[in-house]
């Protein structure tokens, strides 16, 4: 069992009658939630639990139950295609899998059921035991099925959750809504701060364009709205009702850069309604928050992603200076233990020791405010989710395609030599869940190379992405 000192935000929840989750089937109190969570893994040996996450109470019960029982949850997208799902299960050999009842996996047998899901148990012994400090595995590229994961400790989750609760002034009367996936670090942090502050979350899979969502927001009195850039781009075209604006208490935006014009639009809209609007920055490796821009400083520090959260510090890696320009080095207890790509890696200890080289080129001003100047070249955001373009390219090449993959926010471009375009598209559909509007295919005579014979990603991007 994990000590209560390591899971501070679950302590005492067993006795609370206040609602934790408001689902289509009814409310679950904190007492109900913890009772069901504790029953799920009671008496089972410690190991890895792969959870195929959707926006249901079952996912939350499984996640909470795993943490409380000392299991190590591996959070995966329930919409992963069979091929990448099998690849990830093979890489990590989890002792247990929580999946929709219709899902079957080779080497796993049903153990028990929960809601519309089953807990599957491995039929043979797995690999090395997880490190004693390991609490959670989160994929670095949630939509592609890349097995690479971030290894997070209880300390990392706790310290980051405390800091976010503090600057957002979270309290039991607040009410959030499940707009973001739980296998996505931003969505998971919204869940964590909700439970930590004894607030409540409305569970829905409705989209921001759905009338049902906004009817639910009004009916349930949603106070907190958290979104990624594409959500706010969508919301620019809609008019918030007075009932929604009167209920909202806090709006947060993270998951990528939002166009400055849109930032000003929403800052003005929400400030007129006296609703705090926070721009935030982070990475999964930081559990996941690094900095935030408070509403009070939003106009003065426009374009900035704010100051580091209370438990961390920021500096320029090349110089160690607190101001200047260069790669951002973040230090804090919320930094992950390192990465995992297979079962063997879950036994590793802390490899980063609280220091995270973000890969982002930034400037830090005299007041400590961080502005992102450039992003890592081979990671992009697709609807707020990090996508590793190298992994996409590797999968295509393994399937026999001659391809080079580049992209920018919400755009993936596949350059390929003369071949069967339909077959290439079929491979993409088989392995990834990108919306068709995101992906474009371009035939070229030869894949672009640099003078040294390496893939010319910069040249391809400039020529085809603008």
Tab-separated table of C-alpha atoms in Angstrom:
chain	number	residue	atom	x	y	z
A	1	UNK	CA	0.000	0.000	0.000
A	2	UNK	CA	1.053	3.582	-0.658
A	3	UNK	CA	1.259	5.683	2.490
A	4	UNK	CA	-1.319	8.420	2.980
A	5	UNK	CA	1.526	10.953	3.260
A	6	UNK	CA	2.277	10.249	-0.407
A	7	UNK	CA	-1.343	10.598	-1.515
A	8	UNK	CA	-2.395	13.600	0.520
A	9	UNK	CA	-5.282	14.556	-1.712
A	10	UNK	CA	-7.113	11.281	-1.109
A	11	UNK	CA	-6.853	11.428	2.691
A	12	UNK	CA	-10.234	11.501	4.479
A	13	UNK	CA	-12.243	11.155	1.264
A	14	UNK	CA	-13.726	7.888	2.531
A	15	UNK	CA	-16.142	9.713	4.847
A	16	UNK	CA	-17.299	12.570	2.615
A	17	UNK	CA	-20.889	12.571	1.374
A	18	UNK	CA	-20.292	15.529	-0.945
A	19	UNK	CA	-20.533	14.707	-4.662
A	20	UNK	CA	-17.259	13.929	-6.426
A	21	UNK	CA	-18.610	12.954	-9.851
A	22	UNK	CA	-21.880	13.883	-11.530
A	23	UNK	CA	-22.553	11.294	-14.230
A	24	UNK	CA	-25.483	10.609	-16.585
A	25	UNK	CA	-26.419	7.769	-14.227
A	26	UNK	CA	-26.362	9.963	-11.120
A	27	UNK	CA	-23.966	11.389	-8.549
A	28	UNK	CA	-21.082	9.544	-6.873
A	29	UNK	CA	-20.055	10.891	-3.491
A	30	UNK	CA	-16.437	10.877	-2.388
A	31	UNK	CA	-17.314	8.000	-0.047
A	32	UNK	CA	-18.910	6.022	-2.918
A	33	UNK	CA	-16.007	6.774	-5.220
A	34	UNK	CA	-13.311	5.634	-2.811
A	35	UNK	CA	-15.280	2.552	-1.775
A	36	UNK	CA	-15.579	1.384	-5.370
A	37	UNK	CA	-11.981	2.325	-6.120
A	38	UNK	CA	-10.612	0.423	-3.109
A	39	UNK	CA	-12.601	-2.708	-3.989
A	40	UNK	CA	-11.184	-2.882	-7.504
A	41	UNK	CA	-7.613	-3.951	-6.660
A	42	UNK	CA	-8.049	-5.184	-3.097
A	43	UNK	CA	-5.769	-8.111	-2.322
A	44	UNK	CA	-3.974	-8.024	-5.665
A	45	UNK	CA	-0.167	-7.911	-5.919
A	46	UNK	CA	1.482	-4.643	-6.934
A	47	UNK	CA	2.155	-4.227	-10.618
A	48	UNK	CA	1.239	-2.227	-13.697
A	49	UNK	CA	-2.388	-1.499	-14.583
A	50	UNK	CA	-3.045	-0.406	-18.172
A	51	UNK	CA	-6.245	1.660	-18.192
A	52	UNK	CA	-7.943	2.318	-21.522
A	53	UNK	CA	-9.284	5.758	-20.682
A	54	UNK	CA	-12.548	7.274	-21.764
A	55	UNK	CA	-14.661	10.034	-20.222
A	56	UNK	CA	-16.514	7.827	-17.760
A	57	UNK	CA	-16.637	7.286	-14.029
A	58	UNK	CA	-15.145	3.839	-14.629
A	59	UNK	CA	-11.857	5.342	-15.831
A	60	UNK	CA	-11.680	7.579	-12.752
A	61	UNK	CA	-12.506	4.717	-10.381
A	62	UNK	CA	-9.779	2.580	-11.958
A	63	UNK	CA	-7.208	5.409	-11.811
A	64	UNK	CA	-8.029	6.269	-8.202
A	65	UNK	CA	-8.192	2.622	-7.191
A	66	UNK	CA	-4.776	1.908	-8.689
A	67	UNK	CA	-3.163	4.872	-6.906
A	68	UNK	CA	-4.754	4.047	-3.549
A	69	UNK	CA	-3.747	0.379	-3.815
A	70	UNK	CA	-0.142	1.157	-4.765
A	71	UNK	CA	-0.596	-0.143	-8.306
A	72	UNK	CA	1.033	1.826	-11.137
A	73	UNK	CA	-1.526	2.981	-13.705
A	74	UNK	CA	-0.498	3.241	-17.353
A	75	UNK	CA	-3.075	5.569	-18.914
A	76	UNK	CA	-3.876	4.838	-22.573
A	77	UNK	CA	-6.386	6.228	-25.055
A	78	UNK	CA	-9.391	3.909	-25.291
A	79	UNK	CA	-9.586	4.789	-28.993
A	80	UNK	CA	-6.126	3.415	-29.793
A	81	UNK	CA	-6.189	1.202	-32.847
A	82	UNK	CA	-5.563	-2.537	-32.177
A	83	UNK	CA	-2.037	-2.493	-33.637
A	84	UNK	CA	-0.554	0.299	-31.455
A	85	UNK	CA	-2.493	-0.963	-28.427
A	86	UNK	CA	-1.005	-4.440	-28.834
A	87	UNK	CA	2.438	-2.874	-29.300
A	88	UNK	CA	2.166	-0.943	-26.020
A	89	UNK	CA	0.778	-3.910	-24.060
A	90	UNK	CA	3.617	-6.039	-25.382
A	91	UNK	CA	6.208	-3.424	-24.403
A	92	UNK	CA	5.038	-3.056	-20.789
A	93	UNK	CA	3.445	-6.451	-20.015
A	94	UNK	CA	1.041	-5.018	-17.399
A	95	UNK	CA	-0.293	-7.398	-14.786
A	96	UNK	CA	-3.785	-5.952	-15.242
A	97	UNK	CA	-5.711	-4.153	-17.988
A	98	UNK	CA	-8.923	-2.181	-17.464
A	99	UNK	CA	-10.722	-2.107	-20.815
A	100	UNK	CA	-14.218	-1.925	-22.321
A	101	UNK	CA	-15.873	-5.307	-22.012
A	102	UNK	CA	-15.760	-5.818	-25.786
A	103	UNK	CA	-11.947	-5.694	-25.796
A	104	UNK	CA	-10.015	-8.961	-25.636
A	105	UNK	CA	-6.231	-9.279	-25.436
A	106	UNK	CA	-4.045	-12.291	-26.064
A	107	UNK	CA	-2.592	-13.590	-22.806
A	108	UNK	CA	-5.204	-11.939	-20.570
A	109	UNK	CA	-8.286	-13.373	-18.870
A	110	UNK	CA	-11.264	-11.579	-17.273
A	111	UNK	CA	-10.894	-11.115	-13.523
A	112	UNK	CA	-13.853	-8.895	-12.615
A	113	UNK	CA	-16.174	-6.316	-14.123
A	114	UNK	CA	-16.806	-2.662	-13.316
A	115	UNK	CA	-19.551	-0.763	-15.114
A	116	UNK	CA	-19.148	-1.428	-18.810
A	117	UNK	CA	-15.516	-2.470	-18.401
A	118	UNK	CA	-13.533	-5.545	-17.442
A	119	UNK	CA	-10.420	-5.984	-15.361
A	120	UNK	CA	-8.211	-8.411	-17.281
A	121	UNK	CA	-5.394	-10.319	-15.605
A	122	UNK	CA	-2.192	-11.522	-17.260
A	123	UNK	CA	-2.063	-15.298	-17.563
A	124	UNK	CA	1.702	-15.472	-17.089
A	125	UNK	CA	4.218	-13.699	-14.855
A	126	UNK	CA	5.378	-10.269	-15.976
A	127	UNK	CA	8.693	-8.455	-15.782
A	128	UNK	CA	10.541	-6.611	-12.990
A	129	UNK	CA	8.619	-4.935	-10.172
A	130	UNK	CA	7.951	-1.202	-10.558
A	131	UNK	CA	10.266	1.097	-8.587
A	132	UNK	CA	8.903	1.903	-5.142
A	133	UNK	CA	8.650	5.634	-5.984
A	134	UNK	CA	6.842	5.106	-9.295
A	135	UNK	CA	3.205	6.199	-9.210
A	136	UNK	CA	2.094	6.707	-12.811
A	137	UNK	CA	3.036	6.162	-16.459
A	138	UNK	CA	1.780	8.731	-18.968
A	139	UNK	CA	2.406	8.459	-22.735
A	140	UNK	CA	4.379	11.331	-24.253
A	141	UNK	CA	2.366	11.134	-27.484
A	142	UNK	CA	-1.142	10.117	-26.634
A	143	UNK	CA	-2.706	9.937	-30.100
A	144	UNK	CA	-0.077	7.846	-31.912
A	145	UNK	CA	0.378	4.876	-29.612
A	146	UNK	CA	4.095	5.582	-29.165
A	147	UNK	CA	5.047	3.352	-26.190
A	148	UNK	CA	7.383	6.022	-24.759
A	149	UNK	CA	6.056	7.130	-21.365
A	150	UNK	CA	6.912	9.607	-18.645
A	151	UNK	CA	7.562	8.039	-15.215
A	152	UNK	CA	5.918	10.146	-12.492
A	153	UNK	CA	6.323	9.756	-8.741
A	154	UNK	CA	3.724	10.446	-6.049
A	155	UNK	CA	5.817	13.439	-5.030
A	156	UNK	CA	5.653	14.875	-8.539
A	157	UNK	CA	1.869	14.501	-8.776
A	158	UNK	CA	1.324	15.871	-5.270
A	159	UNK	CA	3.590	18.905	-5.550
A	160	UNK	CA	2.168	19.963	-8.896
A	161	UNK	CA	-1.427	19.429	-7.755
A	162	UNK	CA	-0.836	21.534	-4.643
A	163	UNK	CA	0.687	24.370	-6.674
A	164	UNK	CA	-2.168	24.445	-9.206
A	165	UNK	CA	-4.811	24.342	-6.477
A	166	UNK	CA	-3.064	27.273	-4.840
A	167	UNK	CA	-2.872	29.689	-7.778
A	168	UNK	CA	-6.363	28.764	-9.033
A	169	UNK	CA	-7.749	29.126	-5.473
A	170	UNK	CA	-9.584	25.804	-5.776
A	171	UNK	CA	-12.312	25.117	-3.204
A	172	UNK	CA	-15.036	22.489	-2.552
A	173	UNK	CA	-17.777	24.603	-4.145
A	174	UNK	CA	-16.049	24.569	-7.548
A	175	UNK	CA	-17.365	22.360	-10.348
A	176	UNK	CA	-15.345	21.237	-13.376
A	177	UNK	CA	-16.333	19.355	-16.537
A	178	UNK	CA	-14.606	16.492	-18.392
A	179	UNK	CA	-13.773	18.270	-21.645
A	180	UNK	CA	-10.212	16.904	-21.860
A	181	UNK	CA	-9.145	13.224	-22.060
A	182	UNK	CA	-7.893	11.694	-18.811
A	183	UNK	CA	-4.926	10.007	-20.522
A	184	UNK	CA	-3.769	13.512	-21.505
A	185	UNK	CA	-1.695	15.187	-18.785
A	186	UNK	CA	-3.688	18.446	-18.832
A	187	UNK	CA	-6.994	16.575	-18.550
A	188	UNK	CA	-5.585	14.415	-15.761
A	189	UNK	CA	-4.389	17.479	-13.841
A	190	UNK	CA	-7.913	18.959	-14.016
A	191	UNK	CA	-9.201	15.735	-12.452
A	192	UNK	CA	-6.452	15.769	-9.797
A	193	UNK	CA	-7.107	19.352	-8.677
A	194	UNK	CA	-10.852	18.681	-8.616
A	195	UNK	CA	-10.484	15.706	-6.295
A	196	UNK	CA	-7.730	17.329	-4.239
A	197	UNK	CA	-9.890	20.352	-3.457
A	198	UNK	CA	-12.998	18.196	-2.809
A	199	UNK	CA	-14.761	19.917	-5.680
A	200	UNK	CA	-16.952	18.028	-8.165
A	201	UNK	CA	-16.672	17.088	-11.832
A	202	UNK	CA	-19.475	16.682	-14.348
A	203	UNK	CA	-18.745	13.678	-16.578
A	204	UNK	CA	-19.703	14.045	-20.236
A	205	UNK	CA	-18.307	13.164	-23.645
A	206	UNK	CA	-20.103	16.068	-25.344
A	207	UNK	CA	-17.936	18.372	-27.471
A	208	UNK	CA	-17.579	22.142	-27.186
A	209	UNK	CA	-19.759	22.479	-30.320
A	210	UNK	CA	-22.600	20.492	-28.791
A	211	UNK	CA	-25.708	22.267	-27.558
A	212	UNK	CA	-25.999	19.454	-25.022
A	213	UNK	CA	-22.695	20.499	-23.449
A	214	UNK	CA	-23.721	24.106	-22.909
A	215	UNK	CA	-27.129	23.055	-21.625
A	216	UNK	CA	-25.270	20.838	-19.148
A	217	UNK	CA	-22.896	23.674	-18.202
A	218	UNK	CA	-25.889	25.856	-17.369
A	219	UNK	CA	-27.916	23.133	-15.637
A	220	UNK	CA	-25.048	21.895	-13.460
A	221	UNK	CA	-23.551	25.298	-12.675
A	222	UNK	CA	-20.074	24.636	-14.064
A	223	UNK	CA	-17.584	27.042	-12.460
A	224	UNK	CA	-14.320	25.967	-14.151
A	225	UNK	CA	-13.618	25.559	-17.849
A	226	UNK	CA	-10.262	24.245	-19.132
A	227	UNK	CA	-9.396	24.026	-22.801
A	228	UNK	CA	-6.671	23.654	-25.418
A	229	UNK	CA	-6.181	26.079	-28.353
A	230	UNK	CA	-8.453	24.351	-30.870
A	231	UNK	CA	-11.327	24.537	-28.360
A	232	UNK	CA	-10.891	28.277	-27.965
A	233	UNK	CA	-10.608	28.699	-31.739
A	234	UNK	CA	-13.986	26.967	-31.958
A	235	UNK	CA	-15.503	28.987	-29.122
A	236	UNK	CA	-14.541	32.279	-30.812
A	237	UNK	CA	-17.501	31.752	-33.121
A	238	UNK	CA	-20.073	31.216	-30.395
A	239	UNK	CA	-21.742	33.553	-27.957
A	240	UNK	CA	-21.633	32.660	-24.277
A	241	UNK	CA	-25.030	32.911	-22.603
A	242	UNK	CA	-25.401	35.209	-19.622
A	243	UNK	CA	-26.228	32.170	-17.470
A	244	UNK	CA	-22.878	30.571	-18.373
A	245	UNK	CA	-20.925	33.758	-17.705
A	246	UNK	CA	-22.641	34.279	-14.359
A	247	UNK	CA	-21.702	30.771	-13.212
A	248	UNK	CA	-18.094	30.557	-14.434
A	249	UNK	CA	-15.458	31.321	-11.824
A	250	UNK	CA	-12.251	30.374	-13.652
A	251	UNK	CA	-11.073	29.638	-17.232
A	252	UNK	CA	-7.691	28.103	-18.057
A	253	UNK	CA	-5.916	27.586	-21.391
A	254	UNK	CA	-2.908	25.327	-21.980
A	255	UNK	CA	-1.806	22.604	-24.403
A	256	UNK	CA	-0.151	24.876	-26.952
A	257	UNK	CA	0.119	28.442	-28.157
A	258	UNK	CA	-3.108	30.353	-28.730
A	259	UNK	CA	-3.063	33.120	-31.326
A	260	UNK	CA	-2.466	36.455	-29.513
A	261	UNK	CA	-5.621	37.958	-31.063
A	262	UNK	CA	-7.703	35.133	-29.621
A	263	UNK	CA	-5.964	35.467	-26.264
A	264	UNK	CA	-6.894	39.163	-26.169
A	265	UNK	CA	-10.461	38.336	-27.228
A	266	UNK	CA	-11.023	35.873	-24.403
A	267	UNK	CA	-9.109	37.942	-21.866
A	268	UNK	CA	-11.416	40.867	-22.615
A	269	UNK	CA	-14.557	38.746	-22.665
A	270	UNK	CA	-13.879	37.069	-19.359
A	271	UNK	CA	-12.479	40.141	-17.586
A	272	UNK	CA	-15.662	42.053	-18.420
A	273	UNK	CA	-17.578	39.255	-16.710
A	274	UNK	CA	-15.049	39.264	-13.823
A	275	UNK	CA	-13.947	35.720	-14.616
A	276	UNK	CA	-10.213	35.010	-14.080
A	277	UNK	CA	-8.550	33.757	-17.279
A	278	UNK	CA	-5.212	31.935	-16.940
A	279	UNK	CA	-2.744	31.134	-19.705
A	280	UNK	CA	-0.574	28.181	-18.640
A	281	UNK	CA	2.435	26.265	-19.915
A	282	UNK	CA	3.742	22.834	-19.078
A	283	UNK	CA	4.875	19.425	-20.218
A	284	UNK	CA	3.868	15.907	-19.291
A	285	UNK	CA	7.359	15.587	-17.770
A	286	UNK	CA	6.407	18.233	-15.170
A	287	UNK	CA	3.186	16.523	-14.051
A	288	UNK	CA	2.294	18.699	-16.088
A	289	UNK	CA	2.559	22.350	-15.076
A	290	UNK	CA	5.620	24.604	-15.357
A	291	UNK	CA	4.239	28.152	-15.376
A	292	UNK	CA	1.092	30.265	-15.369
A	293	UNK	CA	0.145	33.821	-16.303
A	294	UNK	CA	-2.268	35.333	-13.796
A	295	UNK	CA	-5.163	37.524	-15.014
A	296	UNK	CA	-3.707	40.503	-13.154
A	297	UNK	CA	-0.537	40.414	-15.260
A	298	UNK	CA	-2.053	39.214	-18.549
A	299	UNK	CA	-2.111	42.597	-20.276
A	300	UNK	CA	1.267	43.795	-19.044
A	301	UNK	CA	2.961	40.484	-19.914
A	302	UNK	CA	1.016	39.701	-23.072
A	303	UNK	CA	2.614	36.876	-25.039
A	304	UNK	CA	4.213	35.400	-21.931
A	305	UNK	CA	3.354	32.022	-20.389
A	306	UNK	CA	3.926	33.491	-16.952
A	307	UNK	CA	6.074	32.670	-13.962
A	308	UNK	CA	7.039	29.240	-12.623
A	309	UNK	CA	4.558	27.522	-10.315
A	310	UNK	CA	5.278	27.891	-6.603
A	311	UNK	CA	7.279	24.659	-6.219
A	312	UNK	CA	9.650	25.298	-9.159
A	313	UNK	CA	12.224	27.601	-10.693
A	314	UNK	CA	13.239	28.453	-14.255
A	315	UNK	CA	16.572	29.381	-15.780
A	316	UNK	CA	18.421	29.463	-19.080
A	317	UNK	CA	20.206	26.129	-19.465
A	318	UNK	CA	23.268	27.434	-21.264
A	319	UNK	CA	24.134	30.044	-18.624
A	320	UNK	CA	22.225	29.086	-15.495
A	321	UNK	CA	20.924	32.664	-15.422
A	322	UNK	CA	17.442	33.576	-14.220
A	323	UNK	CA	17.074	35.988	-17.171
A	324	UNK	CA	18.106	35.942	-20.815
A	325	UNK	CA	17.353	33.736	-23.817
A	326	UNK	CA	18.061	30.059	-24.523
A	327	UNK	CA	16.722	26.592	-23.722
A	328	UNK	CA	14.466	26.548	-20.666
A	329	UNK	CA	15.716	24.496	-17.714
A	330	UNK	CA	12.973	23.906	-15.149
A	331	UNK	CA	13.704	22.614	-11.644
A	332	UNK	CA	11.146	21.331	-9.161
A	333	UNK	CA	9.812	18.327	-7.243
A	334	UNK	CA	7.151	17.856	-9.939
A	335	UNK	CA	9.770	16.819	-12.518
A	336	UNK	CA	9.383	13.203	-13.585
A	337	UNK	CA	11.783	10.381	-12.783
A	338	UNK	CA	12.629	9.934	-16.464
A	339	UNK	CA	11.203	7.946	-19.358
A	340	UNK	CA	10.145	4.385	-20.029
A	341	UNK	CA	9.953	2.538	-23.325
A	342	UNK	CA	9.523	-0.990	-21.997
A	343	UNK	CA	8.790	-3.031	-18.872
A	344	UNK	CA	12.443	-3.049	-17.870
A	345	UNK	CA	12.406	0.744	-17.498
A	346	UNK	CA	9.686	0.798	-14.817
A	347	UNK	CA	12.219	-0.544	-12.299
A	348	UNK	CA	14.509	2.471	-12.793
A	349	UNK	CA	14.926	5.179	-10.171
A	350	UNK	CA	14.983	8.944	-10.591
A	351	UNK	CA	17.207	9.782	-13.559
A	352	UNK	CA	16.479	13.529	-13.764
A	353	UNK	CA	16.812	14.540	-10.092
A	354	UNK	CA	14.337	17.384	-10.378
A	355	UNK	CA	15.885	19.085	-13.428
A	356	UNK	CA	14.023	19.166	-16.754
A	357	UNK	CA	15.567	20.394	-19.996
A	358	UNK	CA	12.366	21.346	-21.761
A	359	UNK	CA	13.685	21.572	-25.315
A	360	UNK	CA	11.848	24.894	-25.656
A	361	UNK	CA	13.761	28.043	-26.586
A	362	UNK	CA	12.552	30.873	-24.350
A	363	UNK	CA	13.283	34.345	-23.074
A	364	UNK	CA	12.959	35.184	-19.365
A	365	UNK	CA	12.553	38.840	-18.443
A	366	UNK	CA	13.729	40.693	-15.354
A	367	UNK	CA	10.469	39.866	-13.538
A	368	UNK	CA	10.864	36.141	-14.191
A	369	UNK	CA	8.171	35.911	-16.891
A	370	UNK	CA	8.762	33.249	-19.540
A	371	UNK	CA	8.057	33.729	-23.250
A	372	UNK	CA	8.299	30.772	-25.635
A	373	UNK	CA	10.462	31.692	-28.628
A	374	UNK	CA	10.582	28.305	-30.394
A	375	UNK	CA	9.420	24.700	-29.989
A	376	UNK	CA	11.102	21.350	-30.288
A	377	UNK	CA	11.371	20.604	-33.982
A	378	UNK	CA	9.977	17.092	-34.036
A	379	UNK	CA	7.062	17.422	-31.641
A	380	UNK	CA	3.873	19.202	-32.638
A	381	UNK	CA	0.458	19.676	-31.054
A	382	UNK	CA	-2.574	18.161	-32.752
A	383	UNK	CA	-5.708	19.447	-31.066
A	384	UNK	CA	-3.693	20.013	-27.896
A	385	UNK	CA	-2.093	16.561	-27.803
A	386	UNK	CA	1.675	16.117	-28.307
A	387	UNK	CA	2.585	14.111	-31.401
A	388	UNK	CA	6.061	12.684	-31.988
A	389	UNK	CA	6.610	12.987	-35.741
A	390	UNK	CA	9.620	10.658	-35.560
A	391	UNK	CA	7.382	7.899	-34.231
A	392	UNK	CA	4.818	8.424	-37.000
A	393	UNK	CA	7.595	8.195	-39.581
A	394	UNK	CA	9.075	5.055	-37.980
A	395	UNK	CA	5.703	3.284	-38.107
A	396	UNK	CA	5.266	4.135	-41.803
A	397	UNK	CA	8.756	2.933	-42.698
A	398	UNK	CA	8.248	-0.295	-40.739
A	399	UNK	CA	5.167	-0.907	-42.900
A	400	UNK	CA	7.284	-0.597	-46.031
A	401	UNK	CA	6.569	2.988	-47.010
A	402	UNK	CA	9.242	5.459	-48.164
A	403	UNK	CA	8.043	8.560	-46.325
A	404	UNK	CA	9.145	11.685	-44.514
A	405	UNK	CA	6.812	13.270	-41.969
A	406	UNK	CA	6.768	16.930	-41.004
A	407	UNK	CA	4.131	19.108	-39.430
A	408	UNK	CA	3.087	22.103	-37.432
A	409	UNK	CA	0.215	22.718	-35.045
A	410	UNK	CA	-2.860	20.741	-36.195
A	411	UNK	CA	-1.180	19.727	-39.504
A	412	UNK	CA	0.649	16.501	-40.378
A	413	UNK	CA	2.262	16.291	-43.821
A	414	UNK	CA	3.450	12.954	-45.216
A	415	UNK	CA	5.905	13.254	-48.134
A	416	UNK	CA	6.220	9.983	-50.036
A	417	UNK	CA	7.846	8.609	-53.166
A	418	UNK	CA	5.630	7.289	-55.979
A	419	UNK	CA	3.592	4.555	-54.356
A	420	UNK	CA	0.079	3.513	-53.569
A	421	UNK	CA	-1.306	6.559	-51.752
A	422	UNK	CA	-4.366	4.616	-50.655
A	423	UNK	CA	-2.169	1.979	-49.027
A	424	UNK	CA	-0.208	4.706	-47.223
A	425	UNK	CA	-3.421	6.268	-45.976
A	426	UNK	CA	-4.623	2.851	-44.830
A	427	UNK	CA	-1.462	2.422	-42.743
A	428	UNK	CA	-2.069	5.794	-41.127
A	429	UNK	CA	-5.674	4.883	-40.282
A	430	UNK	CA	-4.592	1.492	-38.922
A	431	UNK	CA	-2.061	3.006	-36.527
A	432	UNK	CA	-3.258	6.495	-35.663
A	433	UNK	CA	-6.441	8.352	-34.758
A	434	UNK	CA	-5.776	11.658	-36.529
A	435	UNK	CA	-8.856	13.333	-37.996
A	436	UNK	CA	-8.672	13.180	-41.819
A	437	UNK	CA	-8.626	16.993	-41.981
A	438	UNK	CA	-5.295	17.040	-40.121
A	439	UNK	CA	-3.297	14.807	-42.519
A	440	UNK	CA	-2.129	15.666	-46.035
A	441	UNK	CA	-0.152	13.474	-48.464
A	442	UNK	CA	2.289	14.859	-51.050
A	443	UNK	CA	4.083	12.747	-53.664
A	444	UNK	CA	7.694	13.673	-54.441
A	445	UNK	CA	10.236	12.129	-56.816
A	446	UNK	CA	12.807	11.801	-54.037
A	447	UNK	CA	12.614	12.438	-50.312
A	448	UNK	CA	14.523	15.656	-49.468
A	449	UNK	CA	17.954	15.151	-47.898
A	450	UNK	CA	20.540	17.512	-46.463
A	451	UNK	CA	24.107	17.689	-47.770
A	452	UNK	CA	25.116	15.144	-45.151
A	453	UNK	CA	22.467	12.717	-46.349
A	454	UNK	CA	20.076	13.216	-43.446
A	455	UNK	CA	16.329	13.886	-43.860
A	456	UNK	CA	15.831	17.565	-44.626
A	457	UNK	CA	12.947	18.282	-42.280
A	458	UNK	CA	13.565	22.035	-42.257
A	459	UNK	CA	13.597	22.231	-46.028
A	460	UNK	CA	10.479	20.068	-46.355
A	461	UNK	CA	8.616	22.183	-43.820
A	462	UNK	CA	9.603	25.438	-45.533
A	463	UNK	CA	8.623	24.143	-48.974
A	464	UNK	CA	5.328	22.482	-48.097
A	465	UNK	CA	4.045	23.974	-44.820
A	466	UNK	CA	4.964	27.634	-45.355
